[in-house]
Structures are given as C-alpha cells and as structure tokens.
Amino acid sequence: MAHDLRDDLELVGGDYYFDDDDDFHDGFQTGSGGSSGLQHEQMDDTSALDYKEGKDIQGIPWERLNYSRDQYRKMRLKEYKNYQNLTRSRSGLEQECKQLERKDTFYDFQSSTRSVKSTIVHFQLRNLLWATSKHDVYLVQNYSVMHWSPLHQRGREVLNVAGQLTPTENVKGAGRLSRVQISTMALKDNLMVAGGFQGELICMYIDKPGVAFCTNLTGNNNSITNTVDIYQAPNGATRVTAANNDCVVRTFDTERYSLLTQFTFPWSVNNTSVSPDGKLLAVLGDSSDCLLADSQSGREIATLRGHLDYSFASAWHPDGRVLATGNQDATCRLWDVRNLSESLAVLPGRIGAVRGLRFSPDGRFLAAAEAADFVHVYDAAAGYAGAEQEVDLFGEVAGAAFSPDGEALFVSVADRTYGGVLEFRRRRSYGYLDSCFF
C-alpha cells in the first residue's frame, strides 16, 4: 500500500534538511519544495546529462541515505503490500504469464522535474496524467490541474477547483460545484474532462477560459466518478463517458452536454474505454470479469474471463483488434477481439496492481503502469513479451502517457519527497547520418 518514501529513507549526514511546512498556494508548489521534501541539491531537476554522470533519475541522493538503491529495491519488492479485494488462489497464474524474452530500451531518459507533482485522491485510480504534445503535459496537483512545459521548464494552472465552479454553458443538467477533489481525468485535443470524488463531472476547453459544463452525476456523495473517457462516435461526433460507483456508465455529447445514454451494470464500474471505431465499449469494475458491450445500446457482447481480482485499467490498440486490461492480480491481459475465448497474452507486474495502460499512437508500444515503482513498455511488434523496457523508479505512479506523436513518454510519480514528472524520449537509429559529411 502507498506510503511516503521518506518514511523509509533517512539522511545520514550532510547539509541537507527537510522542511515540514506546507508551501502550497493556489495549487502551485513553491520552488523550495514545500512539504514534499529535501531542500537544496536534492530538489534540483535531473537532466539526461546528470543521469549519464550518475545522478538518480528522481534525484534521490543514495550516497547520503541509509540504504543503497539496490538494497532499497530488494526491500520494496519484499515488503510492498499489493492491495487486493478478492482472496482467490493464484495457482497457475505464473504458468499463464508470458516469460520476457529480452530487456530493451525504447525510450531514453530525458529529464525529471519536481516543479509539479501529481496528487492521488483515491489510491486505486491513476488516470491523472495526459500529454497533448511532447511539450504539453497536464496533471492533477492538489485542487488544480496543472500544465507543465518540458520545453520551457515552466508550470501553470489551467483549472482550480478549490472554490466554486460555475459553468459557462447554459444547458440542461449543468450546475455549480465547489471544492472538487479530482479523482480521474482525460484529455483529447483541447477538451479536458475530470471526475470528482463525490460524483462530479467537469468539462472544459483548455484554450478557453472557464468551465464549459459541470454537474454532479449521481447526487450521492459516495458515488465517486472512477473514470472518464473522450472518444469519437461512429458518426464522427465527440462523446464523453463517465462511470461511477453507482454502477452506471453515462454518455454525453459535447455540443449541448446532453445525456445520451446511461447503462447499468451489476457492479461498480472502475474503468471504461471505447474502441477506435467507436463501436465497442470495454467495461471493467468490481468483478474479476470484464465486459464488452455495444457502445450505443449497452448490449453485452462478450465476457472476458481470466483475471482474479478487480480491474482498473484498459486500453485499445489503435487498430482496434487488441484490448489490454489491467488488474489488481498484478497482471495485464491482452485480448484479441476476433477470439475472446481466452486472453492472447498475460504480462506480469513486479510489485503490484496494473493501474494504468496506454498504447502509443502508432500502436508500436504498450505502457503498463503498476501502482508503484514500475512502468513497463512492451513492444507490440515483438509480441509484447518478446521485448520489454522496465522503467524502475520509487514511489506511487499517478499515470503514464505518450505524446500524440509517440516521441515522448511521461511518467508522474506522486511521492511527496521524490515525486515529479519524468520524461523519456523515443530512441531512434538514424543510420543515414553516418554517411553525411559536415
């Protein structure tokens, strides 16, 4: 389960010190690092050059701490408690998991910053990071959604939900909200959608001031909005889905924010995703089974069986043929929609639940984020288990996201002391440059 790394890692000497004062103001973290950790050198960002010269990608000063990196990794693997809702037998699961054929590096470390840090409201929900370009990253921090520019190394607030929110669109169902704890978010093109801890839904365009639409979906403070999604319907229209603990998946249009459909399922829905052609709806929740349904009628088409616990993540390959699902049984399963009788591959995690899944826009890679410490990047062209890059870090993972061109991979670490945003750039081999003369 989640805890701050500072609970384990202690300084053993030197001029560094911790500051326990809260230095947050209006959603911005001050340059001093605030309550989240070390002052002075440790709070510096890390560049690719720093990393090549031996600095930790998160800036963790192992030489001044009570553990070496290897010692702490062994301890974390042994002591980290993966949260499970179901106590089913795991016998046979290891035999199902595909064995990794080779380690590889698809994305090289570029930089890390502590200027912005994600805040996790619910420990099971981790869709809190999105990228609209390799220079534009959005993440949840306290009562704000922040924009981070890796190019300019600057952050700014794009949405503050600490006070009252008043929708700019005068449409049916819209209402004021106040002091929203953002539990999940999605961003596509300029449209950003966020869900709240008490059933809220917020829609805004990041290139326009104000919130276009906001409402409470359930009227029940216990019906947290677990997931939101933005997709294109078969007719080309943009749709928004939201799923809650009340077992209902709701779909809205983005012109008048009209409620188009609401489908009820047998259990709380933790995650949904719509296929690239807009026809299939993947529904995952408080069940070991996952469902495929018709996105327009809600009619159940297939039940996907194989996971052993509750599921919280899914993603579609851009070609629409493969669906990835992530589960608290610490696996990611891949399903071929042309044959759903069994999963085509089972990819194991290292430390805990698979809580985040994203395909690169070209479909070449699948990023699977565990609850903490590991993000796996699988090569789809090599059969996923044929080649994998393992991003090894420390702390709770708030999200992982590819840039739309697939050239950048961003990982958000929510640890108060050593958290921040890590940037990786796709490794390219430009052999033709060897024959150029300058």
XYZ file of C-alpha atoms in Angstrom:
438
model
C 0.000 0.000 0.000
C 1.029 3.594 -0.514
C 3.327 5.413 1.848
C 5.841 8.213 1.505
C 9.381 7.132 0.669
C 10.643 9.463 3.353
C 9.215 7.003 5.894
C 11.985 4.604 4.859
C 14.806 6.752 3.520
C 16.699 8.813 6.087
C 19.629 11.133 5.630
C 22.743 10.005 7.423
C 24.641 13.286 7.320
C 25.414 16.462 5.408
C 23.870 19.867 4.991
C 20.501 18.745 3.673
C 17.358 19.117 5.673
C 13.653 18.505 5.429
C 11.072 21.245 5.630
C 7.733 20.112 7.002
C 5.953 23.405 6.333
C 3.231 23.495 3.693
C 4.382 25.682 0.827
C 1.392 25.280 -1.447
C -0.583 28.299 -2.586
C -3.494 28.211 -5.024
C -2.401 24.913 -6.469
C 1.215 25.946 -7.089
C 4.138 24.370 -5.321
C 6.837 26.831 -4.357
C 10.399 26.396 -5.506
C 11.532 25.474 -2.015
C 9.875 22.076 -2.375
C 7.410 22.607 0.444
C 6.160 19.709 2.472
C 7.270 17.209 -0.113
C 10.894 17.013 0.778
C 14.538 17.799 0.646
C 15.924 21.276 0.181
C 18.967 22.448 -1.829
C 20.662 19.983 -4.191
C 18.122 17.219 -3.798
C 15.365 19.461 -5.078
C 17.177 20.169 -8.358
C 15.720 18.739 -11.518
C 17.619 15.954 -13.271
C 18.740 16.193 -16.890
C 19.846 13.479 -19.303
C 23.442 14.647 -18.780
C 23.069 14.448 -14.996
C 21.763 10.900 -15.386
C 24.677 9.894 -17.617
C 27.041 11.260 -14.987
C 25.488 9.041 -12.322
C 22.658 11.088 -10.795
C 19.460 9.234 -9.921
C 16.575 9.979 -12.312
C 14.496 11.219 -9.361
C 17.408 12.994 -7.729
C 17.423 10.601 -4.777
C 20.804 11.101 -3.014
C 21.568 7.439 -2.352
C 25.104 8.214 -1.228
C 23.678 10.166 1.725
C 20.870 7.788 2.697
C 20.595 4.773 4.962
C 20.079 2.371 2.021
C 21.759 1.889 -1.319
C 19.464 1.804 -4.333
C 19.819 -1.974 -4.712
C 19.168 -2.543 -1.009
C 16.040 -0.428 -1.057
C 14.759 -2.095 -4.219
C 15.075 -5.526 -2.605
C 13.287 -4.252 0.482
C 10.440 -2.721 -1.535
C 9.912 -5.893 -3.559
C 9.757 -7.886 -0.344
C 7.623 -5.564 1.793
C 5.309 -3.651 -0.576
C 1.738 -4.816 0.011
C -0.337 -5.069 -3.149
C -3.960 -4.215 -2.401
C -6.435 -6.964 -3.269
C -10.212 -7.118 -2.931
C -10.546 -10.832 -3.653
C -8.530 -13.577 -1.967
C -8.599 -16.106 -4.759
C -5.959 -18.737 -5.355
C -3.165 -17.549 -7.663
C -2.100 -21.078 -8.526
C -1.473 -21.457 -12.218
C -1.184 -17.714 -12.822
C 2.601 -17.820 -13.074
C 2.385 -20.539 -15.713
C -0.022 -18.363 -17.703
C 2.260 -15.345 -17.671
C 4.481 -14.930 -20.681
C 8.168 -15.015 -19.906
C 10.103 -11.962 -21.005
C 12.439 -12.822 -23.849
C 14.736 -9.812 -23.638
C 15.171 -6.437 -21.970
C 15.423 -3.471 -24.285
C 15.410 0.317 -24.275
C 12.814 2.036 -26.429
C 12.714 5.356 -24.586
C 15.773 7.119 -23.158
C 15.575 9.208 -20.002
C 15.409 12.893 -20.904
C 14.681 14.804 -17.707
C 12.737 14.921 -14.465
C 11.215 17.852 -12.628
C 9.847 18.351 -9.147
C 8.168 21.628 -10.024
C 4.848 19.823 -10.493
C 3.684 16.718 -8.640
C 0.509 14.714 -9.011
C -1.859 14.259 -6.105
C -3.677 10.925 -5.847
C -7.159 11.276 -4.323
C -8.120 7.598 -4.470
C -5.339 5.032 -4.264
C -6.934 2.767 -6.890
C -7.442 5.464 -9.561
C -4.388 6.644 -11.509
C -5.542 8.349 -14.737
C -4.089 11.675 -13.632
C -1.568 12.472 -16.395
C -2.050 13.341 -20.080
C 0.080 14.835 -22.840
C -1.279 16.788 -25.815
C 2.213 17.160 -27.326
C 5.775 16.415 -26.281
C 5.865 19.987 -24.945
C 2.498 19.995 -23.157
C 1.751 17.822 -20.133
C -1.297 18.042 -17.865
C -1.615 16.575 -14.379
C -3.651 16.846 -11.183
C -1.965 18.618 -8.268
C -3.983 19.220 -5.115
C -7.076 21.211 -6.140
C -5.648 22.138 -9.531
C -4.983 20.800 -12.984
C -1.525 21.963 -13.957
C 0.129 22.398 -17.345
C 3.831 21.580 -17.492
C 6.053 22.576 -20.412
C 9.210 20.406 -20.615
C 10.494 22.793 -23.289
C 10.244 25.942 -21.186
C 10.509 24.185 -17.816
C 7.518 26.084 -16.531
C 4.227 25.144 -14.954
C 0.924 26.991 -14.863
C -2.521 26.346 -13.508
C -5.287 25.705 -16.052
C -8.077 24.734 -13.660
C -8.618 25.493 -9.992
C -11.375 23.526 -8.273
C -10.739 24.687 -4.695
C -13.502 27.296 -4.901
C -16.810 27.489 -6.716
C -17.190 26.365 -10.332
C -19.885 27.963 -12.482
C -20.494 26.540 -15.967
C -20.314 28.990 -18.868
C -22.766 26.957 -20.981
C -26.419 27.429 -20.083
C -27.553 23.865 -20.751
C -29.865 21.367 -19.111
C -28.308 19.494 -16.216
C -25.482 21.957 -15.587
C -24.937 23.166 -12.040
C -22.450 24.812 -9.768
C -19.827 22.795 -7.941
C -17.399 23.670 -5.191
C -14.172 22.282 -3.771
C -13.852 19.244 -6.026
C -11.309 16.534 -5.352
C -10.331 15.311 -8.809
C -10.249 11.521 -8.924
C -9.696 10.973 -12.649
C -9.248 12.912 -15.867
C -8.991 12.588 -19.647
C -7.774 14.982 -22.301
C -8.124 14.852 -26.070
C -7.300 17.694 -28.436
C -8.423 20.755 -26.455
C -11.173 19.082 -24.435
C -10.399 18.153 -20.849
C -12.801 16.123 -18.716
C -12.373 15.493 -14.992
C -14.287 13.402 -12.484
C -14.640 14.090 -8.779
C -14.553 12.157 -5.534
C -18.234 12.900 -4.850
C -19.643 12.094 -8.289
C -18.759 15.326 -10.086
C -18.128 15.765 -13.828
C -16.264 18.774 -15.250
C -15.739 19.615 -18.945
C -13.601 22.488 -20.184
C -11.599 23.518 -23.216
C -8.006 24.241 -22.297
C -7.767 27.018 -24.904
C -10.803 28.842 -23.469
C -11.411 30.455 -20.074
C -13.834 28.953 -17.606
C -15.569 25.622 -17.247
C -17.967 24.842 -20.092
C -20.042 22.279 -18.208
C -20.123 20.794 -14.737
C -22.602 18.734 -12.793
C -22.994 16.127 -10.092
C -23.786 12.879 -11.869
C -25.328 10.903 -9.038
C -26.466 13.202 -6.249
C -24.764 10.707 -3.953
C -21.554 11.782 -2.277
C -20.388 8.177 -2.063
C -20.598 7.561 -5.824
C -17.111 8.621 -6.817
C -16.501 9.220 -10.512
C -13.999 6.448 -11.207
C -13.250 7.070 -14.857
C -13.932 9.453 -17.737
C -13.225 8.975 -21.421
C -13.379 11.029 -24.617
C -13.991 9.247 -27.891
C -15.302 9.664 -31.404
C -18.639 8.009 -32.165
C -19.182 6.132 -35.454
C -20.881 9.244 -36.876
C -17.800 11.356 -36.098
C -19.251 13.222 -33.120
C -17.204 13.636 -29.958
C -18.593 11.876 -26.912
C -17.757 11.856 -23.189
C -18.328 8.873 -20.917
C -18.260 8.811 -17.134
C -18.568 5.801 -14.841
C -19.271 5.777 -11.136
C -19.639 3.616 -8.072
C -23.395 3.655 -8.683
C -22.775 1.015 -11.393
C -23.847 3.371 -14.204
C -21.940 4.399 -17.346
C -23.220 7.687 -18.775
C -22.513 9.137 -22.212
C -22.813 12.830 -23.112
C -22.489 14.753 -26.344
C -20.089 17.720 -26.392
C -22.323 20.247 -28.142
C -25.059 20.716 -25.538
C -23.722 18.176 -22.996
C -26.946 16.250 -23.311
C -27.152 12.882 -21.580
C -27.418 10.429 -24.473
C -27.285 7.042 -22.763
C -26.905 5.508 -19.333
C -26.177 1.817 -18.930
C -26.363 -0.007 -15.614
C -24.052 -2.916 -14.830
C -24.017 -5.498 -11.990
C -21.105 -3.878 -10.153
C -19.321 -0.560 -9.622
C -17.584 0.446 -12.829
C -13.940 1.396 -12.369
C -12.847 1.899 -15.965
C -14.259 2.139 -19.469
C -12.699 2.608 -22.892
C -14.199 2.744 -26.364
C -12.672 1.067 -29.403
C -11.118 3.287 -32.090
C -14.114 2.795 -34.394
C -16.454 3.909 -31.587
C -18.495 0.699 -31.622
C -17.267 -1.381 -28.667
C -17.290 -0.350 -25.020
C -14.954 -2.127 -22.606
C -16.376 -2.123 -19.058
C -14.254 -3.079 -16.048
C -15.071 -2.889 -12.371
C -15.601 -4.648 -9.076
C -15.537 -8.073 -10.697
C -12.882 -10.416 -11.982
C -14.750 -10.469 -15.304
C -14.536 -7.716 -17.900
C -17.312 -6.952 -20.348
C -17.522 -5.859 -23.962
C -20.720 -4.038 -24.853
C -22.217 -2.200 -27.793
C -21.343 1.455 -27.172
C -24.694 2.743 -28.454
C -27.144 0.237 -26.988
C -25.235 -1.101 -23.980
C -25.955 -4.658 -25.065
C -23.375 -7.040 -23.667
C -21.438 -8.776 -26.432
C -18.822 -10.811 -24.565
C -17.460 -11.577 -21.106
C -13.688 -11.679 -20.725
C -12.619 -14.189 -18.090
C -9.167 -14.798 -16.658
C -8.362 -12.045 -14.164
C -8.516 -12.922 -10.475
C -9.404 -9.589 -8.900
C -10.967 -6.193 -9.666
C -9.851 -4.325 -12.795
C -8.997 -0.626 -13.031
C -7.366 -0.042 -16.423
C -7.913 -0.721 -20.107
C -6.639 0.500 -23.465
C -7.325 -0.286 -27.109
C -4.645 -0.811 -29.739
C -5.125 1.828 -32.471
C -6.061 -0.880 -34.979
C -8.991 -1.890 -32.737
C -8.078 -5.579 -32.696
C -6.418 -5.821 -29.286
C -7.743 -4.741 -25.896
C -5.434 -4.537 -22.873
C -6.835 -4.843 -19.339
C -5.054 -4.175 -16.031
C -5.981 -5.826 -12.768
C -5.207 -5.971 -9.045
C -3.956 -9.527 -9.621
C -0.776 -7.757 -10.811
C -1.206 -8.678 -14.471
C -2.094 -7.095 -17.779
C -4.080 -9.298 -20.138
C -4.315 -8.839 -23.881
C -7.447 -9.865 -25.760
C -7.909 -10.359 -29.488
C -11.452 -9.197 -30.259
C -11.632 -11.772 -33.060
C -11.267 -14.584 -30.499
C -12.316 -13.692 -26.968
C -12.439 -17.215 -25.562
C -9.135 -16.610 -23.786
C -6.523 -13.894 -23.493
C -3.747 -13.982 -26.076
C -1.099 -12.954 -23.520
C -0.694 -12.388 -19.785
C 2.008 -9.881 -18.797
C 3.089 -9.936 -15.142
C 3.870 -6.950 -12.969
C 6.741 -6.743 -10.494
C 5.253 -5.238 -7.361
C 1.504 -4.723 -7.578
C -1.685 -3.932 -9.451
C -1.580 -2.710 -13.046
C -3.481 0.576 -12.698
C -2.627 2.398 -15.925
C -2.467 1.327 -19.593
C -1.701 3.358 -22.721
C -0.805 2.390 -26.282
C 1.479 4.660 -28.250
C -0.463 6.385 -31.056
C 1.268 4.294 -33.729
C 0.455 1.092 -31.815
C 4.099 0.063 -31.552
C 4.296 0.173 -27.752
C 2.110 -0.535 -24.741
C 2.903 1.228 -21.450
C 1.663 -0.575 -18.336
C 1.954 1.368 -15.082
C 1.901 -0.514 -11.802
C 0.579 1.089 -8.634
C 4.141 1.891 -7.617
C 7.776 1.723 -8.728
C 7.458 0.213 -12.217
C 6.262 1.179 -15.671
C 6.663 -1.472 -18.364
C 6.938 -0.607 -22.049
C 6.174 -3.594 -24.286
C 6.984 -3.899 -27.968
C 3.755 -4.891 -29.734
C 5.697 -5.745 -32.898
C 7.667 -8.333 -30.902
C 4.567 -9.948 -29.442
C 4.643 -7.807 -26.273
C 6.613 -10.280 -24.158
C 9.243 -10.501 -26.891
C 10.873 -7.261 -25.776
C 10.241 -5.007 -22.785
C 11.702 -1.887 -21.246
C 11.259 -1.619 -17.499
C 11.249 1.878 -16.024
C 12.465 1.379 -12.461
C 11.639 4.208 -10.048
C 10.403 4.695 -6.496
C 7.003 5.975 -5.437
C 3.323 5.761 -6.304
C 2.689 6.121 -10.035
C -0.061 8.633 -10.809
C -0.045 7.999 -14.534
C 1.934 7.345 -17.706
C 1.222 8.974 -21.067
C 2.651 9.055 -24.572
C 2.754 12.259 -26.580
C 0.488 12.177 -29.675
C 3.499 11.693 -31.974
C 4.799 8.843 -29.804
C 8.188 10.541 -29.414
C 7.838 11.161 -25.678
C 6.704 9.099 -22.697
C 5.855 10.876 -19.456
C 5.546 9.264 -16.023
C 4.128 11.020 -12.976
C 5.327 9.975 -9.503
C 3.144 11.167 -6.627
C 5.605 10.771 -3.761
C 5.719 13.904 -1.586
C 9.504 13.867 -1.303
C 10.821 12.377 -4.529
C 7.822 12.809 -6.812
C 7.597 14.746 -10.056
C 7.288 14.238 -13.797
C 9.795 12.056 -15.642
C 10.271 12.486 -19.382
C 11.630 9.848 -21.762
C 12.361 10.289 -25.470
C 11.966 7.577 -28.066
C 15.253 6.046 -29.119
C 15.841 6.385 -32.845
C 18.529 4.937 -35.058
C 19.390 7.247 -37.914
C 21.909 5.209 -39.832
C 21.873 7.557 -42.795
C 23.631 10.198 -40.710
C 26.764 8.033 -40.697
C 27.291 8.821 -44.383
C 26.880 12.579 -44.023
C 29.840 14.949 -44.011
C 29.746 18.309 -42.308
